[in-house]
Amino acid sequence: MLKLYGFSVSNYYNMVKLALLEKGLPFEEVPFYAGTSPEALAISPRGKVPVLRTEQGFINETSVILEYIEQSQKGTPLLPSDPFERAQVLALAKEIELYIELPGRACYPEAFFGASVPEAIREKTKTELLQGIAALGRHGKFSPYVAGETLSVADLYFLYSVPLACGVAKKLFGIDLLAELPAAKALLERLGDNPNVQRIAADKEAAMPAFMAMVASKR
Ligand SMILES: N[C@@H](CCC(=O)N[C@@H](CS)C(=O)NCC(=O)O)C(=O)O
């Protein structure tokens, strides 16, 4: 059986978890905070989660895990079989990661963990988030899902990256990142009604106190 290593507060972990749940695949969750011990780095070379344990060994990097699951497992497809359509979905997912998730992440310490980040980083994040959201507005279809009529890998990145980026933008810059993308707001609401998304949100909430205690203990 597939084993998903990571923790329920991780947005990347939750992307893979939602893919597994949406496909109806059996899997086991293995609590794993990664870190820098030799044992952890033997599982995750850069000390990140999630990691997927297969019968052949470990796979790291969310985008790669998602493609592996798509290619090797049954269940509802989350990527189109047509190469061009598939490329569109993967481009959207990559744009969300590179131009929204990663700039937003640079300011997570200040937005969510009571630390502060240098002004130069804050400014860079603000500029990049605005450009990233504009790109999503140009490329995303939101009809009703990010890439079209069906839930796809692009929605996984959207659901678990954009609200966090919105949290950063709101808290640090007083900006509503989705102000001009009402269809994106509507999609977040629609996705929030999905029972698998609700289960993941409940698991995240339950795991949050232990996670925050761990973060505090590292300060
Ligand atoms: N490029 C990685 C990023 C994953 C990532 O950033 N995971 C975070 C949790 S959401 C993590 O493991 N952070 C621990 C750390 O950076 O030490 C992927 O796509 O899987």
mmCIF file of C-alpha atoms and ligand atoms in Angstrom:
data_model
loop_
_atom_site.group_PDB
_atom_site.id
_atom_site.type_symbol
_atom_site.label_atom_id
_atom_site.label_comp_id
_atom_site.label_asym_id
_atom_site.label_seq_id
_atom_site.Cartn_x
_atom_site.Cartn_y
_atom_site.Cartn_z
ATOM 1 C CA MET A 1 0.000 0.000 0.000
ATOM 2 C CA LEU A 2 1.157 3.542 -0.699
ATOM 3 C CA LYS A 3 2.393 5.410 2.381
ATOM 4 C CA LEU A 4 2.253 9.182 2.583
ATOM 5 C CA TYR A 5 4.944 10.674 4.819
ATOM 6 C CA GLY A 6 4.480 14.168 6.191
ATOM 7 C CA PHE A 7 2.194 16.142 8.467
ATOM 8 C CA SER A 8 -1.348 17.419 8.156
ATOM 9 C CA VAL A 9 -0.467 21.108 8.528
ATOM 10 C CA SER A 10 1.671 21.024 5.384
ATOM 11 C CA ASN A 11 -0.084 22.419 2.350
ATOM 12 C CA TYR A 12 2.076 20.371 -0.017
ATOM 13 C CA TYR A 13 1.260 17.219 1.959
ATOM 14 C CA ASN A 14 -2.422 18.044 1.646
ATOM 15 C CA MET A 15 -2.180 18.389 -2.139
ATOM 16 C CA VAL A 16 -1.035 14.778 -2.404
ATOM 17 C CA LYS A 17 -3.486 13.621 0.252
ATOM 18 C CA LEU A 18 -6.378 15.156 -1.680
ATOM 19 C CA ALA A 19 -5.188 13.512 -4.904
ATOM 20 C CA LEU A 20 -5.132 10.101 -3.173
ATOM 21 C CA LEU A 21 -8.568 10.652 -1.608
ATOM 22 C CA GLU A 22 -10.132 11.944 -4.826
ATOM 23 C CA LYS A 23 -8.834 8.905 -6.676
ATOM 24 C CA GLY A 24 -10.196 6.630 -3.971
ATOM 25 C CA LEU A 25 -6.823 4.976 -3.442
ATOM 26 C CA PRO A 26 -5.935 3.144 -0.244
ATOM 27 C CA PHE A 27 -2.980 4.745 1.541
ATOM 28 C CA GLU A 28 -1.477 5.017 4.985
ATOM 29 C CA GLU A 29 -0.376 8.284 6.555
ATOM 30 C CA VAL A 30 3.000 8.225 8.280
ATOM 31 C CA PRO A 31 3.715 11.190 10.576
ATOM 32 C CA PHE A 32 7.049 12.656 9.435
ATOM 33 C CA TYR A 33 8.405 16.151 10.065
ATOM 34 C CA ALA A 34 11.501 15.567 7.937
ATOM 35 C CA GLY A 35 14.267 17.799 9.326
ATOM 36 C CA THR A 36 17.986 17.363 8.930
ATOM 37 C CA SER A 37 18.841 14.112 10.710
ATOM 38 C CA PRO A 38 20.656 11.555 8.531
ATOM 39 C CA GLU A 39 17.629 9.239 8.896
ATOM 40 C CA ALA A 40 15.221 11.920 7.633
ATOM 41 C CA LEU A 41 17.507 12.987 4.802
ATOM 42 C CA ALA A 42 17.732 9.380 3.675
ATOM 43 C CA ILE A 43 13.977 9.552 3.123
ATOM 44 C CA SER A 44 13.719 13.149 1.885
ATOM 45 C CA PRO A 45 16.968 14.460 0.373
ATOM 46 C CA ARG A 46 16.148 18.133 1.022
ATOM 47 C CA GLY A 47 14.338 17.510 4.294
ATOM 48 C CA LYS A 48 10.899 18.407 2.937
ATOM 49 C CA VAL A 49 7.481 16.806 3.029
ATOM 50 C CA PRO A 50 5.574 15.133 1.525
ATOM 51 C CA VAL A 51 7.290 11.918 0.529
ATOM 52 C CA LEU A 52 5.486 8.938 -0.949
ATOM 53 C CA ARG A 53 6.661 5.449 -0.062
ATOM 54 C CA THR A 54 6.016 2.942 -2.817
ATOM 55 C CA GLU A 55 6.953 -0.721 -3.076
ATOM 56 C CA GLN A 56 10.049 0.370 -5.000
ATOM 57 C CA GLY A 57 11.124 3.122 -2.616
ATOM 58 C CA PHE A 58 10.577 6.790 -1.770
ATOM 59 C CA ILE A 59 9.483 9.564 -4.116
ATOM 60 C CA ASN A 60 9.861 13.191 -3.075
ATOM 61 C CA GLU A 61 8.687 16.511 -4.596
ATOM 62 C CA THR A 62 4.945 17.059 -4.754
ATOM 63 C CA SER A 63 4.663 17.625 -8.498
ATOM 64 C CA VAL A 64 6.603 14.438 -9.175
ATOM 65 C CA ILE A 65 4.561 12.452 -6.650
ATOM 66 C CA LEU A 66 1.361 13.678 -8.287
ATOM 67 C CA GLU A 67 2.545 12.619 -11.736
ATOM 68 C CA TYR A 68 3.675 9.242 -10.383
ATOM 69 C CA ILE A 69 0.264 8.638 -8.824
ATOM 70 C CA GLU A 70 -1.435 9.662 -12.042
ATOM 71 C CA GLN A 71 0.672 7.321 -14.143
ATOM 72 C CA SER A 72 0.766 4.325 -11.838
ATOM 73 C CA GLN A 73 -2.620 4.235 -10.114
ATOM 74 C CA LYS A 74 -6.267 3.875 -11.017
ATOM 75 C CA GLY A 75 -9.032 6.274 -10.056
ATOM 76 C CA THR A 76 -10.420 9.604 -11.203
ATOM 77 C CA PRO A 77 -7.876 11.264 -13.515
ATOM 78 C CA LEU A 78 -6.462 14.557 -12.281
ATOM 79 C CA LEU A 79 -4.538 15.204 -15.497
ATOM 80 C CA PRO A 80 -5.941 15.088 -19.041
ATOM 81 C CA SER A 81 -4.658 12.343 -21.330
ATOM 82 C CA ASP A 82 -4.320 14.743 -24.276
ATOM 83 C CA PRO A 83 -0.713 16.046 -24.188
ATOM 84 C CA PHE A 84 -1.642 19.656 -24.933
ATOM 85 C CA GLU A 85 -4.436 19.752 -22.345
ATOM 86 C CA ARG A 86 -2.156 18.063 -19.858
ATOM 87 C CA ALA A 87 0.519 20.681 -20.485
ATOM 88 C CA GLN A 88 -2.012 23.435 -19.785
ATOM 89 C CA VAL A 89 -2.886 21.916 -16.408
ATOM 90 C CA LEU A 90 0.763 21.377 -15.484
ATOM 91 C CA ALA A 91 1.651 24.930 -16.546
ATOM 92 C CA LEU A 92 -1.126 26.314 -14.341
ATOM 93 C CA ALA A 93 0.060 24.222 -11.397
ATOM 94 C CA LYS A 94 3.640 25.343 -11.959
ATOM 95 C CA GLU A 95 2.633 29.002 -12.279
ATOM 96 C CA ILE A 96 0.727 28.801 -9.006
ATOM 97 C CA GLU A 97 3.722 27.221 -7.290
ATOM 98 C CA LEU A 98 6.435 29.482 -8.702
ATOM 99 C CA TYR A 99 4.615 32.792 -8.780
ATOM 100 C CA ILE A 100 2.153 32.532 -5.862
ATOM 101 C CA GLU A 101 3.132 29.746 -3.434
ATOM 102 C CA LEU A 102 6.860 30.481 -3.259
ATOM 103 C CA PRO A 103 6.676 34.293 -3.001
ATOM 104 C CA GLY A 104 3.957 33.934 -0.363
ATOM 105 C CA ARG A 105 5.985 31.319 1.524
ATOM 106 C CA ALA A 106 8.864 33.772 1.952
ATOM 107 C CA CYS A 107 6.555 35.761 4.249
ATOM 108 C CA TYR A 108 4.886 32.883 6.138
ATOM 109 C CA PRO A 109 7.110 33.502 9.200
ATOM 110 C CA GLU A 110 5.651 36.985 9.589
ATOM 111 C CA ALA A 111 2.100 36.233 8.476
ATOM 112 C CA PHE A 112 1.578 33.045 10.488
ATOM 113 C CA PHE A 113 4.362 32.479 13.013
ATOM 114 C CA GLY A 114 4.897 35.798 14.808
ATOM 115 C CA ALA A 115 8.369 36.389 13.342
ATOM 116 C CA SER A 116 9.363 39.226 11.054
ATOM 117 C CA VAL A 117 10.919 39.209 7.604
ATOM 118 C CA PRO A 118 13.160 41.892 6.090
ATOM 119 C CA GLU A 119 11.453 44.756 4.282
ATOM 120 C CA ALA A 120 13.182 43.827 1.004
ATOM 121 C CA ILE A 121 11.617 40.337 1.141
ATOM 122 C CA ARG A 122 8.218 41.796 1.967
ATOM 123 C CA GLU A 123 8.412 44.142 -1.026
ATOM 124 C CA LYS A 124 9.547 41.335 -3.338
ATOM 125 C CA THR A 125 6.700 39.121 -2.149
ATOM 126 C CA LYS A 126 4.135 41.874 -2.692
ATOM 127 C CA THR A 127 5.284 42.571 -6.264
ATOM 128 C CA GLU A 128 5.513 38.888 -7.145
ATOM 129 C CA LEU A 129 2.164 37.959 -5.608
ATOM 130 C CA LEU A 130 0.392 40.662 -7.599
ATOM 131 C CA GLN A 131 2.078 39.455 -10.791
ATOM 132 C CA GLY A 132 1.353 35.811 -9.950
ATOM 133 C CA ILE A 133 -2.323 36.431 -9.306
ATOM 134 C CA ALA A 134 -2.581 38.460 -12.511
ATOM 135 C CA ALA A 135 -1.060 35.523 -14.415
ATOM 136 C CA LEU A 136 -3.549 33.151 -12.797
ATOM 137 C CA GLY A 137 -6.363 35.482 -13.863
ATOM 138 C CA ARG A 138 -5.098 35.383 -17.456
ATOM 139 C CA HIS A 139 -4.451 31.642 -17.668
ATOM 140 C CA GLY A 140 -6.995 30.121 -15.275
ATOM 141 C CA LYS A 141 -10.376 29.173 -16.726
ATOM 142 C CA PHE A 142 -12.418 28.856 -13.540
ATOM 143 C CA SER A 143 -15.182 27.128 -15.450
ATOM 144 C CA PRO A 144 -15.697 26.112 -12.731
ATOM 145 C CA TYR A 145 -12.302 24.523 -11.949
ATOM 146 C CA VAL A 146 -8.962 26.213 -12.498
ATOM 147 C CA ALA A 147 -8.204 24.427 -15.768
ATOM 148 C CA GLY A 148 -11.742 23.755 -16.965
ATOM 149 C CA GLU A 149 -14.642 21.444 -16.290
ATOM 150 C CA THR A 150 -13.013 18.896 -14.018
ATOM 151 C CA LEU A 151 -10.921 18.904 -10.872
ATOM 152 C CA SER A 152 -7.238 18.678 -11.768
ATOM 153 C CA VAL A 153 -3.756 18.930 -10.336
ATOM 154 C CA ALA A 154 -4.031 22.710 -10.907
ATOM 155 C CA ASP A 155 -6.867 22.804 -8.367
ATOM 156 C CA LEU A 156 -4.707 21.044 -5.791
ATOM 157 C CA TYR A 157 -2.080 23.774 -6.048
ATOM 158 C CA PHE A 158 -4.765 26.469 -6.174
ATOM 159 C CA LEU A 159 -6.620 25.193 -3.108
ATOM 160 C CA TYR A 160 -3.579 24.705 -0.928
ATOM 161 C CA SER A 161 -1.440 27.662 -2.041
ATOM 162 C CA VAL A 162 -3.699 30.583 -2.931
ATOM 163 C CA PRO A 163 -5.531 30.951 0.421
ATOM 164 C CA LEU A 164 -2.175 31.033 2.235
ATOM 165 C CA ALA A 165 -0.891 33.674 -0.192
ATOM 166 C CA CYS A 166 -4.124 35.604 0.391
ATOM 167 C CA GLY A 167 -3.446 35.389 4.132
ATOM 168 C CA VAL A 168 0.016 36.858 3.591
ATOM 169 C CA ALA A 169 -1.297 39.640 1.332
ATOM 170 C CA LYS A 170 -4.081 40.537 3.743
ATOM 171 C CA LYS A 171 -1.954 40.530 6.874
ATOM 172 C CA LEU A 172 1.183 42.193 5.529
ATOM 173 C CA PHE A 173 -0.136 44.466 2.793
ATOM 174 C CA GLY A 174 -3.846 44.894 3.520
ATOM 175 C CA ILE A 175 -4.608 43.606 0.022
ATOM 176 C CA ASP A 176 -7.401 41.267 -1.081
ATOM 177 C CA LEU A 177 -5.465 39.259 -3.685
ATOM 178 C CA LEU A 178 -8.629 37.816 -5.222
ATOM 179 C CA ALA A 179 -10.562 41.097 -5.326
ATOM 180 C CA GLU A 180 -10.641 41.024 -9.112
ATOM 181 C CA LEU A 181 -11.069 37.273 -9.448
ATOM 182 C CA PRO A 182 -14.573 36.519 -8.149
ATOM 183 C CA ALA A 183 -14.582 33.201 -10.021
ATOM 184 C CA ALA A 184 -11.520 32.146 -8.043
ATOM 185 C CA LYS A 185 -13.278 33.044 -4.795
ATOM 186 C CA ALA A 186 -16.317 31.050 -5.906
ATOM 187 C CA LEU A 187 -14.107 28.068 -6.694
ATOM 188 C CA LEU A 188 -12.562 28.162 -3.224
ATOM 189 C CA GLU A 189 -16.069 28.029 -1.783
ATOM 190 C CA ARG A 190 -17.037 25.162 -4.059
ATOM 191 C CA LEU A 191 -13.902 23.229 -3.145
ATOM 192 C CA GLY A 192 -14.660 23.860 0.517
ATOM 193 C CA ASP A 193 -17.864 21.831 0.092
ATOM 194 C CA ASN A 194 -15.921 18.757 -1.059
ATOM 195 C CA PRO A 195 -16.003 16.096 1.720
ATOM 196 C CA ASN A 196 -12.381 15.106 1.132
ATOM 197 C CA VAL A 197 -11.310 18.750 1.414
ATOM 198 C CA GLN A 198 -13.319 18.994 4.638
ATOM 199 C CA ARG A 199 -11.675 15.870 6.031
ATOM 200 C CA ILE A 200 -8.230 17.279 5.257
ATOM 201 C CA ALA A 201 -9.161 20.614 6.870
ATOM 202 C CA ALA A 202 -10.322 18.785 10.011
ATOM 203 C CA ASP A 203 -7.081 16.767 10.146
ATOM 204 C CA LYS A 204 -5.117 19.998 9.747
ATOM 205 C CA GLU A 205 -6.996 21.694 12.563
ATOM 206 C CA ALA A 206 -6.453 18.724 14.862
ATOM 207 C CA ALA A 207 -2.719 18.694 14.076
ATOM 208 C CA MET A 208 -2.233 22.450 14.438
ATOM 209 C CA PRO A 209 -1.587 22.718 18.216
ATOM 210 C CA ALA A 210 1.218 20.132 18.125
ATOM 211 C CA PHE A 211 2.684 21.808 15.047
ATOM 212 C CA MET A 212 2.661 25.276 16.622
ATOM 213 C CA ALA A 213 4.243 23.850 19.781
ATOM 214 C CA MET A 214 6.988 22.317 17.650
ATOM 215 C CA VAL A 215 7.559 25.631 15.836
ATOM 216 C CA ALA A 216 7.722 27.464 19.187
ATOM 217 C CA SER A 217 10.188 24.939 20.612
ATOM 218 C CA LYS A 218 12.570 25.643 17.715
ATOM 219 C CA ARG A 219 12.711 29.412 18.326
HETATM 220 N N1 LIG B 1 9.420 21.455 -3.372
HETATM 221 C C1 LIG B 1 8.784 20.710 -2.297
HETATM 222 C C2 LIG B 1 8.342 21.700 -1.227
HETATM 223 C C3 LIG B 1 7.676 21.028 -0.052
HETATM 224 C C4 LIG B 1 7.726 21.920 1.190
HETATM 225 O O1 LIG B 1 8.137 23.076 1.158
HETATM 226 N N2 LIG B 1 7.247 21.340 2.289
HETATM 227 C C5 LIG B 1 7.316 22.036 3.541
HETATM 228 C C6 LIG B 1 6.043 21.805 4.347
HETATM 229 S S1 LIG B 1 4.662 22.569 3.588
HETATM 230 C C7 LIG B 1 8.455 21.480 4.356
HETATM 231 O O2 LIG B 1 8.749 20.304 4.291
HETATM 232 N N3 LIG B 1 9.111 22.329 5.143
HETATM 233 C C8 LIG B 1 10.125 21.904 6.048
HETATM 234 C C9 LIG B 1 11.381 22.661 5.868
HETATM 235 O O3 LIG B 1 11.516 23.428 4.901
HETATM 236 O O4 LIG B 1 12.276 22.468 6.695
HETATM 237 C C10 LIG B 1 7.619 19.895 -2.833
HETATM 238 O O5 LIG B 1 7.106 20.249 -3.899
HETATM 239 O O6 LIG B 1 7.236 18.883 -2.247
#
